[in-house]
mmCIF file of C-alpha atoms and ligand atoms in Angstrom:
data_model
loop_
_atom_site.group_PDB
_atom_site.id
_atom_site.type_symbol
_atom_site.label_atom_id
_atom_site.label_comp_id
_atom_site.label_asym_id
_atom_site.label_seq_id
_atom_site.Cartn_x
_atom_site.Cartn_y
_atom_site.Cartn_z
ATOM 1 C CA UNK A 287 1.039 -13.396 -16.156
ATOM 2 C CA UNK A 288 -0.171 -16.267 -13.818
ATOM 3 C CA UNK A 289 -3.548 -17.101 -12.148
ATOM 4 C CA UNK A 290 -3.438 -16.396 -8.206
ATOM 5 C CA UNK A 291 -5.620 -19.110 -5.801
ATOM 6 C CA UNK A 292 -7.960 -16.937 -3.974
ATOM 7 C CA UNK A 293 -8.337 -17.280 -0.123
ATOM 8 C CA UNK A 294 -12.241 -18.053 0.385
ATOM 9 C CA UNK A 295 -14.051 -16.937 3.909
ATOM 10 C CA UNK A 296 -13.819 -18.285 6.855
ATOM 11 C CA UNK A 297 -10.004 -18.726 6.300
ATOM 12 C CA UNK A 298 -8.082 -17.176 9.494
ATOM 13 C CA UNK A 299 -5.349 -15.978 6.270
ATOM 14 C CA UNK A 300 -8.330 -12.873 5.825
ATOM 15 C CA UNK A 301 -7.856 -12.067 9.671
ATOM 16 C CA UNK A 302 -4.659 -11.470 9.740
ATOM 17 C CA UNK A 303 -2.875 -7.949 9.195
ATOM 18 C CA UNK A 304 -0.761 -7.420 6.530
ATOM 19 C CA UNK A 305 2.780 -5.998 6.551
ATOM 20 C CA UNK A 306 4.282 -2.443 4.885
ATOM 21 C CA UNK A 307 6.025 -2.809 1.508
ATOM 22 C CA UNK A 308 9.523 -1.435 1.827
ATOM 23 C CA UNK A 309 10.372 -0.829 -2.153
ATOM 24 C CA UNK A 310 7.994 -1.141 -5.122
ATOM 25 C CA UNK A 311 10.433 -3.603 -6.993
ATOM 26 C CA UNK A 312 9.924 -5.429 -10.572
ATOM 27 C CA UNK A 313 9.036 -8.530 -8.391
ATOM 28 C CA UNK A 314 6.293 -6.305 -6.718
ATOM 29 C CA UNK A 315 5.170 -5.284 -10.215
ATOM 30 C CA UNK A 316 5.227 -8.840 -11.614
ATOM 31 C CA UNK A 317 3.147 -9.692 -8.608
ATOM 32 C CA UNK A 318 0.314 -6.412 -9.057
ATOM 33 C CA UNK A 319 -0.247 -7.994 -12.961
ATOM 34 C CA UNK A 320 -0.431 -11.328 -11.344
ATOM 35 C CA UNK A 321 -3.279 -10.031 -9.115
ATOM 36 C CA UNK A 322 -4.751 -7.925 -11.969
ATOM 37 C CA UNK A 323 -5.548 -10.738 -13.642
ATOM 38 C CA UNK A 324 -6.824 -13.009 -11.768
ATOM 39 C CA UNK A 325 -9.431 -10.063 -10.511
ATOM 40 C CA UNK A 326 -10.571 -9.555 -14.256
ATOM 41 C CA UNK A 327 -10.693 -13.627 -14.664
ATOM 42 C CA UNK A 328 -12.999 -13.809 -11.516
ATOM 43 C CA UNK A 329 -15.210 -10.584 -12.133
ATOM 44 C CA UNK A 330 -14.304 -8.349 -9.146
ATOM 45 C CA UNK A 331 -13.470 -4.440 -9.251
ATOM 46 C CA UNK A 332 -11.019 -4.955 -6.280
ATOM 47 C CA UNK A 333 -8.568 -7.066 -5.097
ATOM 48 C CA UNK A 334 -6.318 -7.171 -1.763
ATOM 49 C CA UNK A 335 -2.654 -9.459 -1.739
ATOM 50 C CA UNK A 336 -4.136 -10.810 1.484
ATOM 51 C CA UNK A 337 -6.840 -12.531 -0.535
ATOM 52 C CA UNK A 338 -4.629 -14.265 -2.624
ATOM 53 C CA UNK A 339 -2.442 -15.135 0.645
ATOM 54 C CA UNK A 340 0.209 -12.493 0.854
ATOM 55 C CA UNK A 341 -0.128 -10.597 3.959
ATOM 56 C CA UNK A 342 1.646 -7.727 2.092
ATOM 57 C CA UNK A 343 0.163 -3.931 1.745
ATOM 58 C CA UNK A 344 -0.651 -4.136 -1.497
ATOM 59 C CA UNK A 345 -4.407 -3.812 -3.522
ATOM 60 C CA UNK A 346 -5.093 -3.201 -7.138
ATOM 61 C CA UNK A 347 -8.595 -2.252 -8.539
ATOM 62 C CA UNK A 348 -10.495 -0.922 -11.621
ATOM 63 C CA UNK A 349 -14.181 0.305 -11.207
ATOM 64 C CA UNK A 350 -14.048 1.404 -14.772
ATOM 65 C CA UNK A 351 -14.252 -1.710 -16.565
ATOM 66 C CA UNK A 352 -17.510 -3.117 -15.309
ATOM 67 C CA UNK A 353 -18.066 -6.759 -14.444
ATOM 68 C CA UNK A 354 -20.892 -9.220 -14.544
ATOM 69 C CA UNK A 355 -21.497 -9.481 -10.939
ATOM 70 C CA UNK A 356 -22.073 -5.667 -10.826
ATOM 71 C CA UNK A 357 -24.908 -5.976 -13.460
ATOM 72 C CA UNK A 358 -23.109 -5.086 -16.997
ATOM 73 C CA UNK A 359 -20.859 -6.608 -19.452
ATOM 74 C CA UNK A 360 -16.832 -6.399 -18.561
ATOM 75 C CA UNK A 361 -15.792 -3.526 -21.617
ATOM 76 C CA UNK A 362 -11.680 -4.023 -21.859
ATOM 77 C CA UNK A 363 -11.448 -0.689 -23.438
ATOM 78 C CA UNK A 364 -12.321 1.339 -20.320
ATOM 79 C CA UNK A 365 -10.092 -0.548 -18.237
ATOM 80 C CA UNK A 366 -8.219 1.681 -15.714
ATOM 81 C CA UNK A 367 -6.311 -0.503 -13.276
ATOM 82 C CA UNK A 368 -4.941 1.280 -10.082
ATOM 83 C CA UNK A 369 -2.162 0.334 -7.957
ATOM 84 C CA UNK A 370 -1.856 0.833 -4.679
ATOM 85 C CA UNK A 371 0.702 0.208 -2.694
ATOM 86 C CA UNK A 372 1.014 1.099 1.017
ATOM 87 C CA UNK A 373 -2.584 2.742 0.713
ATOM 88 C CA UNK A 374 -3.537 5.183 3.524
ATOM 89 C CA UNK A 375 -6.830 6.729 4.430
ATOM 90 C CA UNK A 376 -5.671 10.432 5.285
ATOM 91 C CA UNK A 377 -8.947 12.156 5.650
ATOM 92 C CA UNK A 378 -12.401 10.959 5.381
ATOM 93 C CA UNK A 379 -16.106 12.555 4.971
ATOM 94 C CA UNK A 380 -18.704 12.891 7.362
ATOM 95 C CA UNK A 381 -21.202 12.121 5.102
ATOM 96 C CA UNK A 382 -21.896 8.138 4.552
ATOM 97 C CA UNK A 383 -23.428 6.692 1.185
ATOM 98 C CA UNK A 384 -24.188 2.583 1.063
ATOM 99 C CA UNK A 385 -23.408 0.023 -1.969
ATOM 100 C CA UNK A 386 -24.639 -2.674 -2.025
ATOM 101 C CA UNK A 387 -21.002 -4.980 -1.327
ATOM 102 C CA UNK A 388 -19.530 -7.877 -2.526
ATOM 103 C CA UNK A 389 -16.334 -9.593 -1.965
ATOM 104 C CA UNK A 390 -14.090 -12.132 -4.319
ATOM 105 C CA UNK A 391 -13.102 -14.165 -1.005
ATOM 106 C CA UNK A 392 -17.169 -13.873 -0.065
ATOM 107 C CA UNK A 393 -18.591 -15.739 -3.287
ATOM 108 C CA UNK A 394 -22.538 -14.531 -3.629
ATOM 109 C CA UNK A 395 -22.930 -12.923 -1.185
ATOM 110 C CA UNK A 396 -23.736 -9.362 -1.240
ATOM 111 C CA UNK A 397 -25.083 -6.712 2.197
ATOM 112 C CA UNK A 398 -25.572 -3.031 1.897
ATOM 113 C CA UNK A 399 -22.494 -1.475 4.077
ATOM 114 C CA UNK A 400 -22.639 2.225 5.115
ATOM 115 C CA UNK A 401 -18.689 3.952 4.423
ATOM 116 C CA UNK A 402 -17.660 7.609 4.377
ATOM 117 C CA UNK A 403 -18.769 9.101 0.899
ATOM 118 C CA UNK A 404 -15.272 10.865 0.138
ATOM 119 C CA UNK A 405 -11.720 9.478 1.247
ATOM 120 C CA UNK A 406 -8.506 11.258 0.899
ATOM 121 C CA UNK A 407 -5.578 8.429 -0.101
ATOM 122 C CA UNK A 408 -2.083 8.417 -0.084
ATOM 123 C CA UNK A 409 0.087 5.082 -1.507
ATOM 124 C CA UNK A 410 2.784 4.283 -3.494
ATOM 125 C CA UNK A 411 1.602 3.622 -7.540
ATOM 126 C CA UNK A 412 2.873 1.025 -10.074
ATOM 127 C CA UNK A 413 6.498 3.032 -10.084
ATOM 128 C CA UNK A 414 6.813 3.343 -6.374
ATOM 129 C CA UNK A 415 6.005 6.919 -6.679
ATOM 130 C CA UNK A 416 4.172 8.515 -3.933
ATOM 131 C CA UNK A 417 0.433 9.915 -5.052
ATOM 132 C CA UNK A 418 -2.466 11.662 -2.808
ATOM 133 C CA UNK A 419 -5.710 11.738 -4.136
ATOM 134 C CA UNK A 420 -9.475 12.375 -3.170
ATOM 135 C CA UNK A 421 -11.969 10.080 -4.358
ATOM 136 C CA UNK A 422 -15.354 9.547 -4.013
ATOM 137 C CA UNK A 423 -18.882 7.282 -4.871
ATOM 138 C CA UNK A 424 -17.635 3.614 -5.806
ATOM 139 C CA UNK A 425 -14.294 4.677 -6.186
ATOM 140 C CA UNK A 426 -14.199 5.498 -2.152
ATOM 141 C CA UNK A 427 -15.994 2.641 -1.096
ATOM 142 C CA UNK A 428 -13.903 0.030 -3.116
ATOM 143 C CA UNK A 429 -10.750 1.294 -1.748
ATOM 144 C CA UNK A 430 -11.861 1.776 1.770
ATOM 145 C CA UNK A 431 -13.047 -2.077 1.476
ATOM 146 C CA UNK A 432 -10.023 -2.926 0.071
ATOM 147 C CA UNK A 433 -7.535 -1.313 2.626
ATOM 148 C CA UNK A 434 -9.954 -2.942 5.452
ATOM 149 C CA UNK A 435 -8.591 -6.715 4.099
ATOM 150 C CA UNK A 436 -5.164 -4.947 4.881
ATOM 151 C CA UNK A 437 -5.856 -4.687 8.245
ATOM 152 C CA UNK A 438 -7.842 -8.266 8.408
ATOM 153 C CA UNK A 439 -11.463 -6.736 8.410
ATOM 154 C CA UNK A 440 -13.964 -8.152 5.449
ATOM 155 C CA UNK A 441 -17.111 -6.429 4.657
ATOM 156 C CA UNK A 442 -19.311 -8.266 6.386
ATOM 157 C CA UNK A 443 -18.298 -6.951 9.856
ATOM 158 C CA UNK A 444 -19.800 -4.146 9.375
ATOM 159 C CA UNK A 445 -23.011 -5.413 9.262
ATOM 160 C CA UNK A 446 -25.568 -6.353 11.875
ATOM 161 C CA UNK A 447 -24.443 -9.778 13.846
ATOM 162 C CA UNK A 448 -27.492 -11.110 12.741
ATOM 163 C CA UNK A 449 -26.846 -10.576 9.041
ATOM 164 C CA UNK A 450 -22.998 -11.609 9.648
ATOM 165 C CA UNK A 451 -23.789 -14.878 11.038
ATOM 166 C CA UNK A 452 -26.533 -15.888 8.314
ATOM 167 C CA UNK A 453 -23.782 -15.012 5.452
ATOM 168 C CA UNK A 454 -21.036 -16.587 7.419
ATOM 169 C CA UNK A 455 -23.096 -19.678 7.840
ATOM 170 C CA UNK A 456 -23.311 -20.189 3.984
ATOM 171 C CA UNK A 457 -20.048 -19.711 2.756
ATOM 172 C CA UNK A 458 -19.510 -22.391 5.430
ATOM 173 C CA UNK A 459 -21.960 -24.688 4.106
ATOM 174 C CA UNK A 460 -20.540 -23.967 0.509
ATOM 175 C CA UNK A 461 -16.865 -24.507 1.658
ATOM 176 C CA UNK A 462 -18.141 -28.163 3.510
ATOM 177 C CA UNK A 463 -19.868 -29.192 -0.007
ATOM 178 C CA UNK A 464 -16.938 -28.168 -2.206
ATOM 179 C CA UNK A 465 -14.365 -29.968 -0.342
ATOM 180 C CA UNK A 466 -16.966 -33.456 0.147
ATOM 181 C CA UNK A 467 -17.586 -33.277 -3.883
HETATM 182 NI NI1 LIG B 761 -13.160 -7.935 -0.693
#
């Protein structure tokens, strides 16, 4: 397995759509572990192909494991990695809950963001076999946030402009002082 570069905000790469997968191959496979490991090295529950700069429908998460930046210890034996290829929101709640967000490609910075509480998904898994499934709490939220960087959308735009703008101005700032040192 290999390290992937992440794609860091404001990088037009997180705007832009990504494209179906036609066939869950080995290659795809060799790719997912690629991307699973590089989420565990840098923390994160979630992680979409467009963040590591291929504009391919693919996103791989694990909510189960815990991570530092969520407030506990990473524990490797309740690691549960999904796969999720070609992920589609079929059906979603009414009713919204909040988390408190964070993004791999939006280092530090965190906003509460307001998502239906229960999703309905269908994708392709790890084997290219089709699965449906109803989730809900973090679960929901992380994969709804997930297939939004499919589609080019980050977290942050669905907060207030105001809010937006003062996050968007750091990571600017931080991107300016870690290519001058
Ligand atoms: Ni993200």
């Amino acid at each position: 397995m290999a390290l992937l570069p992440l794609v860091i905000y404001p990088d037009p790469r997180l705007k832009k759509k990504s494209l179906p997968v036609e066939k869950v191959t080995d290659e795809t496979r060799k790719f997912m572990d690629d991307m699973l490991e590089t989420m565990y090295q840098e923390g994160g529950i979630g992680l979409a192909a467009v963040q590591v700069g291929v504009h391919q429908r693919i996103l791989i998460m694990d909510v189960e494991r815990g991570s530092k930046r969520y407030g506990n210890e990473p524990d490797e034996k309740k690691s549960a990695p999904l796969f999720l290829v070609n992920p589609e929101i079929t059906w979603a709640s009414e009713e919204l809950n909040s988390y408190e967000e964070g993004c791999l490609s939006l280092p530090q910075q965190y906003s509460e963001v307001f998502r239906p509480k229960e999703v309905k998904i269908r994708y392709l898994d790890y084997n290219g076999k089709p699965r449906e499934e109803k989730w809900d709490g973090l679960l929901a939220t992380c994969v709804q946030h997930e297939i939004d960087h499919l589609d080019g959308i980050v977290f942050i735009d669905h907060i207030s402009a105001v809010k937006r703008d003062i996050i968007a101005r750091k990571l600017k700032k931080m991107k300016k002082a870690a290519a001058t040192n």
